[in-house]
Every structure is written in structure tokens, then in C-alpha cells.
Amino acid sequence: MIIKNFSVKGEYITLAQFLKEESIISSGGQAKWYLKDNPVKLNDKLEDRRGKKLYPGDRLVVENQTYNFIAG
């Protein structure tokens, strides 16, 4: 499993914004459908809300990659 650090600029980033910035989806509108079909775990719990706020200190697992969120 690959572990990456993702720098959060500002207080938080939403899950949809994160997926778009990592090019996992091509537009924010695809987040709803992506999260419906693909399991994403936030801090070891399944998460499917595209508006979920991700803060520094959170850990997200998506497509067999782990992302650690750090303050940017």
C-alpha cells in the first residue's frame, strides 16, 4: 500500500475537492457517483459524503492508496 502526504491549504478540503485534485475524478460532479461505487475509508470508517471536510491529521484510503492530510 502506498502512503502519500496531502497538504491541506486552509482549514480543510472537501472529499470531492480532494478527489478532483488527485485526478481520481475529472469533475466535482462525478464525486457522488464515484463514492457510490467505490469504497473510501476516512479514519478507518467508510465515507460516502462528497462534502465531508478533511482536516490535517485525517487519514483517507482510496484505490489502495493511503493519504495522510497535513497542514499546508
GROMACS .gro file of C-alpha atoms in nm:
model
   72
    1MET     CA    1   0.000   0.000   0.000
    2ILE     CA    2   0.126   0.343  -0.095
    3ILE     CA    3   0.116   0.620   0.165
    4LYS     CA    4   0.115   0.980   0.045
    5ASN     CA    5   0.102   1.310   0.229
    6PHE     CA    6  -0.152   1.564   0.106
    7SER     CA    7  -0.108   1.924   0.208
    8VAL     CA    8  -0.431   2.098   0.308
    9LYS     CA    9  -0.426   2.466   0.221
   10GLY     CA   10  -0.662   2.648   0.452
   11GLU     CA   11  -0.865   2.490   0.730
   12TYR     CA   12  -0.999   2.190   0.536
   13ILE     CA   13  -1.069   2.042   0.192
   14THR     CA   14  -1.387   1.859   0.097
   15LEU     CA   15  -1.373   1.497  -0.014
   16ALA     CA   16  -1.495   1.594  -0.364
   17GLN     CA   17  -1.226   1.862  -0.397
   18PHE     CA   18  -0.962   1.616  -0.285
   19LEU     CA   19  -1.070   1.351  -0.537
   20LYS     CA   20  -1.056   1.611  -0.813
   21GLU     CA   21  -0.715   1.745  -0.709
   22GLU     CA   22  -0.571   1.394  -0.708
   23SER     CA   23  -0.724   1.334  -1.055
   24ILE     CA   24  -0.925   1.040  -0.924
   25ILE     CA   25  -1.229   1.206  -1.080
   26SER     CA   26  -1.233   1.466  -1.355
   27SER     CA   27  -1.504   1.694  -1.216
   28GLY     CA   28  -1.665   1.763  -0.883
   29GLY     CA   29  -1.997   1.637  -1.015
   30GLN     CA   30  -1.856   1.287  -1.055
   31ALA     CA   31  -1.782   1.259  -0.683
   32LYS     CA   32  -2.134   1.146  -0.594
   33TRP     CA   33  -2.122   0.857  -0.840
   34TYR     CA   34  -1.762   0.768  -0.764
   35LEU     CA   35  -1.830   0.746  -0.391
   36LYS     CA   36  -2.141   0.538  -0.454
   37ASP     CA   37  -1.943   0.273  -0.646
   38ASN     CA   38  -1.601   0.285  -0.477
   39PRO     CA   39  -1.534   0.236  -0.108
   40VAL     CA   40  -1.342   0.517   0.057
   41LYS     CA   41  -1.235   0.499   0.420
   42LEU     CA   42  -1.178   0.805   0.633
   43ASN     CA   43  -1.005   0.731   0.962
   44ASP     CA   44  -1.097   0.359   0.921
   45LYS     CA   45  -1.469   0.429   0.861
   46LEU     CA   46  -1.648   0.412   0.526
   47GLU     CA   47  -1.726   0.759   0.395
   48ASP     CA   48  -1.953   0.843   0.101
   49ARG     CA   49  -2.035   1.210   0.159
   50ARG     CA   50  -1.871   1.424  -0.107
   51GLY     CA   51  -1.895   1.733   0.111
   52LYS     CA   52  -1.719   1.569   0.406
   53LYS     CA   53  -1.450   1.804   0.534
   54LEU     CA   54  -1.098   1.661   0.555
   55TYR     CA   55  -0.868   1.820   0.809
   56PRO     CA   56  -0.496   1.792   0.882
   57GLY     CA   57  -0.448   1.475   1.087
   58ASP     CA   58  -0.710   1.277   0.892
   59ARG     CA   59  -0.620   0.958   0.707
   60LEU     CA   60  -0.801   0.854   0.389
   61VAL     CA   61  -0.779   0.526   0.197
   62VAL     CA   62  -0.889   0.536  -0.166
   63GLU     CA   63  -0.794   0.300  -0.451
   64ASN     CA   64  -0.541   0.112  -0.232
   65GLN     CA   65  -0.358   0.433  -0.151
   66THR     CA   66  -0.341   0.592   0.190
   67TYR     CA   67  -0.332   0.969   0.220
   68ASN     CA   68  -0.223   1.149   0.535
   69PHE     CA   69  -0.352   1.505   0.549
   70ILE     CA   70  -0.106   1.760   0.677
   71ALA     CA   71  -0.130   2.135   0.730
   72GLY     CA   72  -0.006   2.322   0.427
   0.00000   0.00000   0.00000
